[in-house]
PDB file of C-alpha atoms in Angstrom:
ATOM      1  CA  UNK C   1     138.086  45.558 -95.155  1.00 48.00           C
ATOM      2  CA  UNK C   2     136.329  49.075 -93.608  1.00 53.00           C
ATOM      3  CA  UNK C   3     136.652  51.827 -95.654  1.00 56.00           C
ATOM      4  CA  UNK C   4     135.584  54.224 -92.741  1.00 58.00           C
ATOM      5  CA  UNK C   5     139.042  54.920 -91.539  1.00 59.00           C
ATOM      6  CA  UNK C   6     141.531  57.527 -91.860  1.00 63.00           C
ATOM      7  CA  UNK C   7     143.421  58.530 -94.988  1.00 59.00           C
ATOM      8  CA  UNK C   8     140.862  56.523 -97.053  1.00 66.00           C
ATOM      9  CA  UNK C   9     140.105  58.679 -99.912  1.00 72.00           C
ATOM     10  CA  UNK C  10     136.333  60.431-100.506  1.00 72.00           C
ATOM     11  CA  UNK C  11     136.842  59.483-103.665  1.00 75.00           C
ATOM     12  CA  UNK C  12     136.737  55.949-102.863  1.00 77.00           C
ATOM     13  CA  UNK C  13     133.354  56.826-100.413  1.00 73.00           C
ATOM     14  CA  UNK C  14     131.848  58.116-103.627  1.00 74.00           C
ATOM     15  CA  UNK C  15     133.275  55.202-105.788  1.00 81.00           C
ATOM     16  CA  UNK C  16     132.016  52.522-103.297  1.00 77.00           C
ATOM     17  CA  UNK C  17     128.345  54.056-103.059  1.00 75.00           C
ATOM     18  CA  UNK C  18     127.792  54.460-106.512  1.00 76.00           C
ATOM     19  CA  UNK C  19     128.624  50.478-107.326  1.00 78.00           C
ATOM     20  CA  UNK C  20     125.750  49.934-104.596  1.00 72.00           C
ATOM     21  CA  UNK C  21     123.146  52.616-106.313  1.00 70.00           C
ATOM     22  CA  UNK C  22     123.080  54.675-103.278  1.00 68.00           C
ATOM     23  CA  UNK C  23     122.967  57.879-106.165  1.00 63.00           C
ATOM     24  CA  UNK C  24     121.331  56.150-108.799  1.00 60.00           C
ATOM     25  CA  UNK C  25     117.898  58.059-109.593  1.00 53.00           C
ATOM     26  CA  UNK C  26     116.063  54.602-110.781  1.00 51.00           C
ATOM     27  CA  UNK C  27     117.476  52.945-107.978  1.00 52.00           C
ATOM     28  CA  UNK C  28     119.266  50.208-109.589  1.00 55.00           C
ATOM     29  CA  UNK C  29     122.754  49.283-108.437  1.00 54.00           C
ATOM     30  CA  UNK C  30     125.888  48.074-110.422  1.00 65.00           C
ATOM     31  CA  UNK C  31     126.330  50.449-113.381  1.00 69.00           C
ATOM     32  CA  UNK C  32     129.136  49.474-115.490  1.00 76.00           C
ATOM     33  CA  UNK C  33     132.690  50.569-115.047  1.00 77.00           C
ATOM     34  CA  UNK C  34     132.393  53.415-117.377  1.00 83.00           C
ATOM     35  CA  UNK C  35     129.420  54.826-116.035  1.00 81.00           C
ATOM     36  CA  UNK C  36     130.764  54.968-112.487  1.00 81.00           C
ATOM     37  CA  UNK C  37     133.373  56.717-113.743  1.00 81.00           C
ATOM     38  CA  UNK C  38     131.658  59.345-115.012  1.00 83.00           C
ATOM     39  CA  UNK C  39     129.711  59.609-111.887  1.00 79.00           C
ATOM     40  CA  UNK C  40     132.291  59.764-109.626  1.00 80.00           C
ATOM     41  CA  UNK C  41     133.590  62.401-111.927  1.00 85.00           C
ATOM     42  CA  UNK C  42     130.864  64.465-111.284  1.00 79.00           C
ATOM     43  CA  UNK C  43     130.570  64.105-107.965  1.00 76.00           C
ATOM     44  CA  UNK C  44     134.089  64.708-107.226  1.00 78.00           C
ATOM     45  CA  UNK C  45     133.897  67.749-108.983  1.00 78.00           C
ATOM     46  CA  UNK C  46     130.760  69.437-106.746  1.00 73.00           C
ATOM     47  CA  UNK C  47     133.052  68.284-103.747  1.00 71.00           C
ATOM     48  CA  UNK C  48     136.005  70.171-105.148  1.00 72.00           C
ATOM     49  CA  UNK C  49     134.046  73.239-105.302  1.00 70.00           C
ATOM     50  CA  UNK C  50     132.631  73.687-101.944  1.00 69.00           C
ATOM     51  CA  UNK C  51     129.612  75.183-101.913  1.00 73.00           C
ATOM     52  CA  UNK C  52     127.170  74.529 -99.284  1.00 77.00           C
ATOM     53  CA  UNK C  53     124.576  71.925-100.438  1.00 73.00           C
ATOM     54  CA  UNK C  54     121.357  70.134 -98.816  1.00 79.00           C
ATOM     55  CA  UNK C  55     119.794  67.487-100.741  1.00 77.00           C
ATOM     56  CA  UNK C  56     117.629  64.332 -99.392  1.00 82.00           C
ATOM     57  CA  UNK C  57     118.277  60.775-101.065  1.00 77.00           C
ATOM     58  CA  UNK C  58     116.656  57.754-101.078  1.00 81.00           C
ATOM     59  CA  UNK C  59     118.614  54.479-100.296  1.00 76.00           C
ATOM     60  CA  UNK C  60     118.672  51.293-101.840  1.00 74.00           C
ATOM     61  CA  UNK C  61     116.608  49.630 -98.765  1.00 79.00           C
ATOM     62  CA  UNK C  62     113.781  52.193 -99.085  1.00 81.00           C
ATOM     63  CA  UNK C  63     115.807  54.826 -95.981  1.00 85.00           C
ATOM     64  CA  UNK C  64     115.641  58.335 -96.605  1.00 86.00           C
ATOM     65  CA  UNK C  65     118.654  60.580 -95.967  1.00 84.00           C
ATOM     66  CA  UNK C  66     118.702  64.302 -95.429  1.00 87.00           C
ATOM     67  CA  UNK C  67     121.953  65.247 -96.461  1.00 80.00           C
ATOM     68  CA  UNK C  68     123.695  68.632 -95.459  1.00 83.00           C
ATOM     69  CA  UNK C  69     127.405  69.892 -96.501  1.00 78.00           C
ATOM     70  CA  UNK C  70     128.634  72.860 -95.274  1.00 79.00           C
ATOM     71  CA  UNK C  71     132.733  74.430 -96.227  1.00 74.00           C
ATOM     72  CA  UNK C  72     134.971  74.542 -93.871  1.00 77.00           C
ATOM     73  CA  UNK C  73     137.606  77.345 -95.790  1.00 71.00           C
ATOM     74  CA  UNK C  74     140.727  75.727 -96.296  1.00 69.00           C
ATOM     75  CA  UNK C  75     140.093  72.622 -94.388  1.00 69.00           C
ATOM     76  CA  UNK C  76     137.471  70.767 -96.386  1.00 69.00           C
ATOM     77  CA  UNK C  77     133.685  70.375 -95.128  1.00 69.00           C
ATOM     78  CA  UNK C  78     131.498  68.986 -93.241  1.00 78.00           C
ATOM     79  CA  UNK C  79     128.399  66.993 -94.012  1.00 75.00           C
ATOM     80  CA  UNK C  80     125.733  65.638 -92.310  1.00 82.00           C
ATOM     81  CA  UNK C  81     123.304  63.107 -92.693  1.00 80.00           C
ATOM     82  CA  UNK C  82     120.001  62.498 -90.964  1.00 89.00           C
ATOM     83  CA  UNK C  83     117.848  59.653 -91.520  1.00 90.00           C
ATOM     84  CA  UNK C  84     114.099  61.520 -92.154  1.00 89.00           C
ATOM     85  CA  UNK C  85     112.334  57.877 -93.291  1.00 90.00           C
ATOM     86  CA  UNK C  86     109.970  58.207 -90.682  1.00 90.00           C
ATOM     87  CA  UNK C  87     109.163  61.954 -90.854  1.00 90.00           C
ATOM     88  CA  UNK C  88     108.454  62.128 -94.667  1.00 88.00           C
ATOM     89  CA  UNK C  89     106.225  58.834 -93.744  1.00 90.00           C
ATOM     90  CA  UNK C  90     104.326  60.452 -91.673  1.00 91.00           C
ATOM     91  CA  UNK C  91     104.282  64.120 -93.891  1.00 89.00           C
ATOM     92  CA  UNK C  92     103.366  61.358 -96.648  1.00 89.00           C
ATOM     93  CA  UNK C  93     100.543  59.984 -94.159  1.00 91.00           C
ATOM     94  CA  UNK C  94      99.231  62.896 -93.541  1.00 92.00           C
ATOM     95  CA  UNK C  95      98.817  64.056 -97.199  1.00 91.00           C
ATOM     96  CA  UNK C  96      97.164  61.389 -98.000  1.00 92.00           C
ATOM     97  CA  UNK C  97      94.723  61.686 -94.959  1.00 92.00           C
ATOM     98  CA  UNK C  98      94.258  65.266 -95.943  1.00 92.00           C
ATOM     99  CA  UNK C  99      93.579  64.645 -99.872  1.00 92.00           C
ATOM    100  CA  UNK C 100      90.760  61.585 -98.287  1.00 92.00           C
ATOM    101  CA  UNK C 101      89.132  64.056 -96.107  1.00 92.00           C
ATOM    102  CA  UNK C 102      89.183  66.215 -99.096  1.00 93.00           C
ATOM    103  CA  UNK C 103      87.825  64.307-101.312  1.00 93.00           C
ATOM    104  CA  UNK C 104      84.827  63.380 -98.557  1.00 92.00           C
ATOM    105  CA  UNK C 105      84.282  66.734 -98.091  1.00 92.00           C
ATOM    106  CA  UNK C 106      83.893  67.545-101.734  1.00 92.00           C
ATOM    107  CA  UNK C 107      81.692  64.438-102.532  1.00 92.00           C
ATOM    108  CA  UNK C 108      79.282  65.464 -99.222  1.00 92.00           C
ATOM    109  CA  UNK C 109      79.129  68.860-100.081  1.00 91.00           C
ATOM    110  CA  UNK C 110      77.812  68.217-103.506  1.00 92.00           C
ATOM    111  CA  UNK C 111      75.141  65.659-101.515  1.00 91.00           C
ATOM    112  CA  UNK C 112      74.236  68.801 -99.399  1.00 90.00           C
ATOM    113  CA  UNK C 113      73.741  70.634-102.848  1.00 91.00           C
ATOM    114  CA  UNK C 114      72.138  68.055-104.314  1.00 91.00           C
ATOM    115  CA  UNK C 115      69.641  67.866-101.896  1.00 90.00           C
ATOM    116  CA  UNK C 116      69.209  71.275-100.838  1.00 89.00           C
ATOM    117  CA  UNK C 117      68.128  71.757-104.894  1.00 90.00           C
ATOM    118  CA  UNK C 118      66.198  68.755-104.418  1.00 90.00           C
ATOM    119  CA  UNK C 119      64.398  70.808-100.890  1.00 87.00           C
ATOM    120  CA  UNK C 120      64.008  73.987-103.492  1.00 87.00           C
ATOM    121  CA  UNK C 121      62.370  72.242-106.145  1.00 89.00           C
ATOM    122  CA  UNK C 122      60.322  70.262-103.359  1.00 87.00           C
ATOM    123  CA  UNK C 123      59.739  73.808-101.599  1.00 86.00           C
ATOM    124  CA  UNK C 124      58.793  75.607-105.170  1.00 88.00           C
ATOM    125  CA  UNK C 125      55.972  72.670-106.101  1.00 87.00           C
ATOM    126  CA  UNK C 126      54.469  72.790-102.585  1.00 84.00           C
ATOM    127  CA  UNK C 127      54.325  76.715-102.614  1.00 83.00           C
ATOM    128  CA  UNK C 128      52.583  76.153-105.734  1.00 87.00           C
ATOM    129  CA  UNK C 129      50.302  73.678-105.101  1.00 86.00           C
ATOM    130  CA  UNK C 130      48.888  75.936-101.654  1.00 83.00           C
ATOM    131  CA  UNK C 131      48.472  78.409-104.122  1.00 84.00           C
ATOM    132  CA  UNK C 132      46.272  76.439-105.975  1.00 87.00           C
ATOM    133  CA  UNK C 133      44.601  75.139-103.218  1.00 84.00           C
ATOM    134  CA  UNK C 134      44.087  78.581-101.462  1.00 83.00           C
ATOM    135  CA  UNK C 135      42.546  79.757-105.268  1.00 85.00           C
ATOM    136  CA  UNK C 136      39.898  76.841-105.030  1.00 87.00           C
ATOM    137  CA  UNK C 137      39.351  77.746-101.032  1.00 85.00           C
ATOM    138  CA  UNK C 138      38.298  80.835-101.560  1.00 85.00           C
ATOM    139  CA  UNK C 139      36.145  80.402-104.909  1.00 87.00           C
ATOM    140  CA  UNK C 140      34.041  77.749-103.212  1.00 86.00           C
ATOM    141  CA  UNK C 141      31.167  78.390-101.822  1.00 86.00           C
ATOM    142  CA  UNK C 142      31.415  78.277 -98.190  1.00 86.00           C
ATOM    143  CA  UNK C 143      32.959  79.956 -95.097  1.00 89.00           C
ATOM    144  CA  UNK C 144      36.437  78.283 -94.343  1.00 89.00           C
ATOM    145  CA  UNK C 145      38.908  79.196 -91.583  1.00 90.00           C
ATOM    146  CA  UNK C 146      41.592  77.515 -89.505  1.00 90.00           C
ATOM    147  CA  UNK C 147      42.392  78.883 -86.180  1.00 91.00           C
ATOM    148  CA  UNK C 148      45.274  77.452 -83.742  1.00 91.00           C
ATOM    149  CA  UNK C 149      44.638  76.273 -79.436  1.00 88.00           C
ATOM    150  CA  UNK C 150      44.999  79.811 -78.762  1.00 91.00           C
ATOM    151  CA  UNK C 151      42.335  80.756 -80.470  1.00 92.00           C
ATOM    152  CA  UNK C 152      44.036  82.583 -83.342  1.00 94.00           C
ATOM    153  CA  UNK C 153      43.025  82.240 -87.050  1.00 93.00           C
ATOM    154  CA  UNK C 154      45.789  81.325 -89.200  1.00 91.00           C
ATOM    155  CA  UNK C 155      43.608  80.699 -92.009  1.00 89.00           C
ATOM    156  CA  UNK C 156      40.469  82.164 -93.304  1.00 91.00           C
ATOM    157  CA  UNK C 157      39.134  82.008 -96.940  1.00 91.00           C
ATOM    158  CA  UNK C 158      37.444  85.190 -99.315  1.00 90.00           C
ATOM    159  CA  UNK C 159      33.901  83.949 -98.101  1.00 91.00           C
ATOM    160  CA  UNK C 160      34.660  83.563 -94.076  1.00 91.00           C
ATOM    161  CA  UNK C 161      36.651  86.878 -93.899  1.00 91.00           C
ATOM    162  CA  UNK C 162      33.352  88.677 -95.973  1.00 90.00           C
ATOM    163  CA  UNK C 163      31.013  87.342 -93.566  1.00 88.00           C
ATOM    164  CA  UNK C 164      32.919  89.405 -90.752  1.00 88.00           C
ATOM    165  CA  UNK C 165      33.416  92.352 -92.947  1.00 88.00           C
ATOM    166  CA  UNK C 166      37.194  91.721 -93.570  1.00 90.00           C
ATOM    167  CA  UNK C 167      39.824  91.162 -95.583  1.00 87.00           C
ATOM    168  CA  UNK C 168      41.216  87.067 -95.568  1.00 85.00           C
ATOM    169  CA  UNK C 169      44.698  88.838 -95.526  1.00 87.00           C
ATOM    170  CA  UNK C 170      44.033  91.101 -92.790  1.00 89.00           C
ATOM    171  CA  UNK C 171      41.842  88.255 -90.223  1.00 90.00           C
ATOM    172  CA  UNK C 172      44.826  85.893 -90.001  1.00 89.00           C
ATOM    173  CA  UNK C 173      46.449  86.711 -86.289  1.00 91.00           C
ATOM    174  CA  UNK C 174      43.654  87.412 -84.976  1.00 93.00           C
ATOM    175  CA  UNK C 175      41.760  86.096 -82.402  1.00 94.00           C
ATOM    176  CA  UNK C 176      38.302  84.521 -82.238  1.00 93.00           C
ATOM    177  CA  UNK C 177      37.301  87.227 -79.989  1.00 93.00           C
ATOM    178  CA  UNK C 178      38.179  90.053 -81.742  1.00 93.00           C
ATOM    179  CA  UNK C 179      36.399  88.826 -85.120  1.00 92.00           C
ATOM    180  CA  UNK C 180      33.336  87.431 -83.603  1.00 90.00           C
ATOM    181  CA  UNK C 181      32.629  90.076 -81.315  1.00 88.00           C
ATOM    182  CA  UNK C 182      31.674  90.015 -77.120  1.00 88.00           C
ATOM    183  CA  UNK C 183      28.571  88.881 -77.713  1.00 87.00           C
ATOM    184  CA  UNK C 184      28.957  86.084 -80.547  1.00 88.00           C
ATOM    185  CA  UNK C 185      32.260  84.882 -79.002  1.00 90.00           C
ATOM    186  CA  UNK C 186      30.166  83.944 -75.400  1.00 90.00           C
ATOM    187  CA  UNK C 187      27.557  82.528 -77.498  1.00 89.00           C
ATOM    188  CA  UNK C 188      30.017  80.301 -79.190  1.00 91.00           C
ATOM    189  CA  UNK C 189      32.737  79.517 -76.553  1.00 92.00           C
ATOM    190  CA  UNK C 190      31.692  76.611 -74.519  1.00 92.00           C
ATOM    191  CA  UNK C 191      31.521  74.146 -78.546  1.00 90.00           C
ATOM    192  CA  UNK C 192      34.930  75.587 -79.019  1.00 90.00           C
ATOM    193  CA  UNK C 193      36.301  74.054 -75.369  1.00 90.00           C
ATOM    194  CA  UNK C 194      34.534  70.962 -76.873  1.00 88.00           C
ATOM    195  CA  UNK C 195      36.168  71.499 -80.216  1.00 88.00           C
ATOM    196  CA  UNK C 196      40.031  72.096 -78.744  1.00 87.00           C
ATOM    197  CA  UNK C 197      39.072  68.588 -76.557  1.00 88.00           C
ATOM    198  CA  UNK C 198      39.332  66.575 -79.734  1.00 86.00           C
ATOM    199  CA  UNK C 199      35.424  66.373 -79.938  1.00 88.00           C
ATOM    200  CA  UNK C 200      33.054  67.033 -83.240  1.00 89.00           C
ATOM    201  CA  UNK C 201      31.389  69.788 -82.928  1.00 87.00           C
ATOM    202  CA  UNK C 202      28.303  71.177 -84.619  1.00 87.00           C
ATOM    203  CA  UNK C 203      26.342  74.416 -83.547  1.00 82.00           C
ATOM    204  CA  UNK C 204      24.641  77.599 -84.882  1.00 83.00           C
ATOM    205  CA  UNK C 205      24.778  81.139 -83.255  1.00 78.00           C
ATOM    206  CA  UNK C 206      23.481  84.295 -83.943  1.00 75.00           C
ATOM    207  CA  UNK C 207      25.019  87.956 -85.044  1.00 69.00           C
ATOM    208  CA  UNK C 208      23.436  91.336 -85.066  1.00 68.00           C
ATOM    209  CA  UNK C 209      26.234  93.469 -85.804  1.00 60.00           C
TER     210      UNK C 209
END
Protein backbone atom coordinates (compact mmCIF):
# COMPACT_ATOMS: atom_id res chain seq x y z
CA UNK A 1 0.00 0.00 0.00
CA UNK A 2 1.26 3.84 -1.24
CA UNK A 3 1.96 6.00 1.35
CA UNK A 4 1.97 9.06 -1.09
CA UNK A 5 -1.63 9.93 -0.62
CA UNK A 6 -3.60 12.31 1.27
CA UNK A 7 -4.03 12.46 5.03
CA UNK A 8 -1.02 10.08 5.37
CA UNK A 9 0.95 11.49 8.12
CA UNK A 10 4.77 13.16 7.56
CA UNK A 11 5.47 11.45 10.34
CA UNK A 12 5.00 8.22 8.75
CA UNK A 13 7.21 9.77 5.44
CA UNK A 14 9.94 10.28 7.99
CA UNK A 15 9.27 6.89 9.79
CA UNK A 16 9.26 4.93 6.45
CA UNK A 17 12.64 6.59 5.14
CA UNK A 18 14.53 6.15 8.08
CA UNK A 19 13.80 2.07 8.19
CA UNK A 20 15.33 2.29 4.50
CA UNK A 21 18.58 4.55 5.62
CA UNK A 22 17.60 7.29 3.39
CA UNK A 23 19.06 9.69 6.66
CA UNK A 24 21.47 7.42 7.93
CA UNK A 25 25.07 9.17 7.72
CA UNK A 26 26.97 5.58 7.23
CA UNK A 27 24.46 4.62 4.92
CA UNK A 28 23.25 1.52 6.41
CA UNK A 29 19.54 0.81 6.56
CA UNK A 30 17.35 -0.94 9.28
CA UNK A 31 18.28 0.62 12.64
CA UNK A 32 16.46 -0.92 15.40
CA UNK A 33 13.11 0.15 16.68
CA UNK A 34 14.50 2.34 19.30
CA UNK A 35 16.80 4.13 17.26
CA UNK A 36 14.18 5.09 14.68
CA UNK A 37 12.41 6.41 17.24
CA UNK A 38 14.67 8.69 18.30
CA UNK A 39 15.25 9.77 14.82
CA UNK A 40 12.00 10.40 13.88
CA UNK A 41 11.90 12.35 17.06
CA UNK A 42 14.30 14.59 15.89
CA UNK A 43 13.24 15.06 12.75
CA UNK A 44 9.77 15.72 13.63
CA UNK A 45 10.85 18.25 15.83
CA UNK A 46 12.97 20.52 13.00
CA UNK A 47 9.61 20.07 10.98
CA UNK A 48 7.59 21.47 13.84
CA UNK A 49 9.66 24.46 13.92
CA UNK A 50 9.67 25.76 10.48
CA UNK A 51 12.54 27.31 9.61
CA UNK A 52 13.70 27.39 6.15
CA UNK A 53 16.35 24.66 5.53
CA UNK A 54 18.53 23.41 2.39
CA UNK A 55 20.53 20.42 2.85
CA UNK A 56 21.76 17.75 0.05
CA UNK A 57 21.57 13.88 0.95
CA UNK A 58 22.85 11.00 -0.39
CA UNK A 59 20.51 7.96 -1.08
CA UNK A 60 20.84 4.49 -0.44
CA UNK A 61 21.40 3.69 -4.38
CA UNK A 62 24.31 6.18 -4.61
CA UNK A 63 21.42 9.43 -5.94
CA UNK A 64 22.07 12.68 -4.62
CA UNK A 65 19.21 14.93 -3.46
CA UNK A 66 19.22 18.66 -3.04
CA UNK A 67 16.71 19.23 -0.61
CA UNK A 68 14.97 22.71 -0.01
CA UNK A 69 12.06 23.57 2.69
CA UNK A 70 10.67 26.71 2.79
CA UNK A 71 7.39 27.88 5.63
CA UNK A 72 4.42 28.50 4.46
CA UNK A 73 2.96 30.67 7.87
CA UNK A 74 0.18 28.88 9.18
CA UNK A 75 -0.21 26.36 6.50
CA UNK A 76 2.85 24.15 6.79
CA UNK A 77 5.80 24.19 4.08
CA UNK A 78 6.97 23.37 1.21
CA UNK A 79 9.97 21.34 0.19
CA UNK A 80 11.65 20.52 -2.70
CA UNK A 81 13.85 18.04 -3.92
CA UNK A 82 16.15 17.97 -6.91
CA UNK A 83 18.14 15.14 -7.95
CA UNK A 84 21.96 16.90 -8.43
CA UNK A 85 23.77 13.15 -8.99
CA UNK A 86 24.94 14.17 -12.16
CA UNK A 87 26.01 17.79 -11.45
CA UNK A 88 28.17 17.04 -8.31
CA UNK A 89 29.62 14.14 -10.79
CA UNK A 90 30.66 16.27 -13.00
CA UNK A 91 31.83 19.28 -10.18
CA UNK A 92 33.56 15.96 -8.75
CA UNK A 93 35.07 15.32 -12.41
CA UNK A 94 36.24 18.33 -12.79
CA UNK A 95 38.14 18.57 -9.44
CA UNK A 96 39.78 15.84 -10.01
CA UNK A 97 40.84 16.94 -13.61
CA UNK A 98 41.91 20.19 -12.08
CA UNK A 99 44.03 18.64 -9.01
CA UNK A 100 45.78 16.15 -12.26
CA UNK A 101 46.59 19.12 -14.26
CA UNK A 102 47.87 20.48 -11.08
CA UNK A 103 49.85 18.13 -10.10
CA UNK A 104 51.45 17.99 -13.95
CA UNK A 105 52.01 21.37 -13.79
CA UNK A 106 53.85 21.28 -10.53
CA UNK A 107 55.96 18.14 -11.43
CA UNK A 108 56.95 20.01 -15.08
CA UNK A 109 57.67 23.10 -13.58
CA UNK A 110 60.17 21.67 -11.21
CA UNK A 111 61.66 19.76 -14.64
CA UNK A 112 61.88 23.35 -16.14
CA UNK A 113 63.82 24.30 -12.85
CA UNK A 114 65.68 21.48 -12.79
CA UNK A 115 67.01 21.97 -15.97
CA UNK A 116 67.23 25.54 -16.28
CA UNK A 117 69.85 25.05 -13.00
CA UNK A 118 71.22 22.31 -14.90
CA UNK A 119 71.63 25.22 -18.26
CA UNK A 120 73.24 27.67 -15.35
CA UNK A 121 75.66 25.38 -14.06
CA UNK A 122 76.30 24.20 -17.82
CA UNK A 123 76.40 28.09 -18.77
CA UNK A 124 78.79 28.98 -15.56
CA UNK A 125 81.54 25.99 -16.55
CA UNK A 126 81.55 27.01 -20.23
CA UNK A 127 81.97 30.81 -19.34
CA UNK A 128 84.75 29.56 -17.40
CA UNK A 129 86.42 27.38 -19.45
CA UNK A 130 86.52 30.45 -22.54
CA UNK A 131 88.05 32.26 -19.93
CA UNK A 132 90.65 29.96 -19.63
CA UNK A 133 91.01 29.42 -23.04
CA UNK A 134 91.04 33.20 -23.99
CA UNK A 135 94.03 33.46 -20.95
CA UNK A 136 96.16 30.76 -22.90
CA UNK A 137 95.15 32.64 -26.45
CA UNK A 138 96.55 35.53 -25.67
CA UNK A 139 99.81 34.35 -23.66
CA UNK A 140 100.88 32.26 -26.63
CA UNK A 141 103.02 33.31 -28.85
CA UNK A 142 101.36 34.08 -32.00
CA UNK A 143 98.85 36.42 -33.73
CA UNK A 144 95.24 34.88 -33.41
CA UNK A 145 91.96 36.37 -34.66
CA UNK A 146 88.56 35.17 -35.84
CA UNK A 147 86.62 37.28 -38.15
CA UNK A 148 82.92 36.41 -39.50
CA UNK A 149 81.73 36.34 -43.85
CA UNK A 150 81.39 39.92 -43.47
CA UNK A 151 84.57 40.50 -42.79
CA UNK A 152 84.27 41.52 -39.14
CA UNK A 153 86.62 40.30 -36.33
CA UNK A 154 84.87 38.81 -33.54
CA UNK A 155 87.92 37.58 -32.06
CA UNK A 156 91.41 38.78 -31.82
CA UNK A 157 94.05 37.77 -29.16
CA UNK A 158 96.76 40.33 -26.98
CA UNK A 159 99.45 39.52 -29.75
CA UNK A 160 97.14 40.11 -33.11
CA UNK A 161 95.49 43.31 -31.70
CA UNK A 162 99.45 44.64 -30.75
CA UNK A 163 100.56 44.01 -34.12
CA UNK A 164 97.86 46.64 -35.38
CA UNK A 165 98.47 48.94 -32.54
CA UNK A 166 95.20 48.07 -30.63
CA UNK A 167 93.54 46.96 -27.93
CA UNK A 168 91.97 42.95 -28.36
CA UNK A 169 88.88 44.58 -26.59
CA UNK A 170 88.58 47.46 -28.75
CA UNK A 171 89.38 45.39 -32.57
CA UNK A 172 86.39 43.07 -32.14
CA UNK A 173 83.50 44.72 -34.59
CA UNK A 174 85.60 45.81 -36.70
CA UNK A 175 86.24 45.22 -40.04
CA UNK A 176 89.23 43.83 -41.94
CA UNK A 177 89.46 47.03 -43.69
CA UNK A 178 89.54 49.32 -41.12
CA UNK A 179 92.41 47.35 -39.12
CA UNK A 180 94.53 46.46 -42.01
CA UNK A 181 94.47 49.61 -43.70
CA UNK A 182 93.69 50.60 -47.82
CA UNK A 183 96.69 49.45 -48.79
CA UNK A 184 97.25 46.03 -46.78
CA UNK A 185 93.53 45.15 -47.12
CA UNK A 186 93.97 45.18 -51.37
CA UNK A 187 97.08 43.37 -50.88
CA UNK A 188 95.33 40.73 -48.93
CA UNK A 189 91.75 40.53 -50.37
CA UNK A 190 91.70 38.25 -53.27
CA UNK A 191 93.26 34.88 -50.35
CA UNK A 192 90.42 36.06 -48.24
CA UNK A 193 87.62 35.43 -51.29
CA UNK A 194 89.61 32.11 -51.39
CA UNK A 195 89.46 31.77 -47.65
CA UNK A 196 85.39 32.59 -47.28
CA UNK A 197 85.16 29.76 -50.42
CA UNK A 198 86.02 27.02 -47.98
CA UNK A 199 89.67 26.89 -49.40
CA UNK A 200 93.19 26.79 -47.26
CA UNK A 201 94.79 29.58 -47.55
CA UNK A 202 98.38 30.61 -46.95
CA UNK A 203 99.99 34.07 -47.91
CA UNK A 204 102.30 36.87 -46.66
CA UNK A 205 101.79 40.70 -47.21
CA UNK A 206 103.48 43.63 -46.37
CA UNK A 207 102.76 46.86 -43.92
CA UNK A 208 104.46 50.18 -43.73
CA UNK A 209 102.34 51.98 -41.46
Amino acid sequence: ESLARVGTPFEEFVRFNIRRGEYASDGTPEPDDAEVERLVAERMASVRAFLPHQAERTRPNGRILAIRGVPIPNLGFVSLWTDITEQRHYEQLIESQNAELETRVRARTAELEAATARLDKVAAQLARSEERLRLILDAIPAMIAYVDASERYRFANRGYAAWFGLDKNSIAGKTIAEVFGASAYAQVRPHLEHAFAGEQVSYEYSRTD
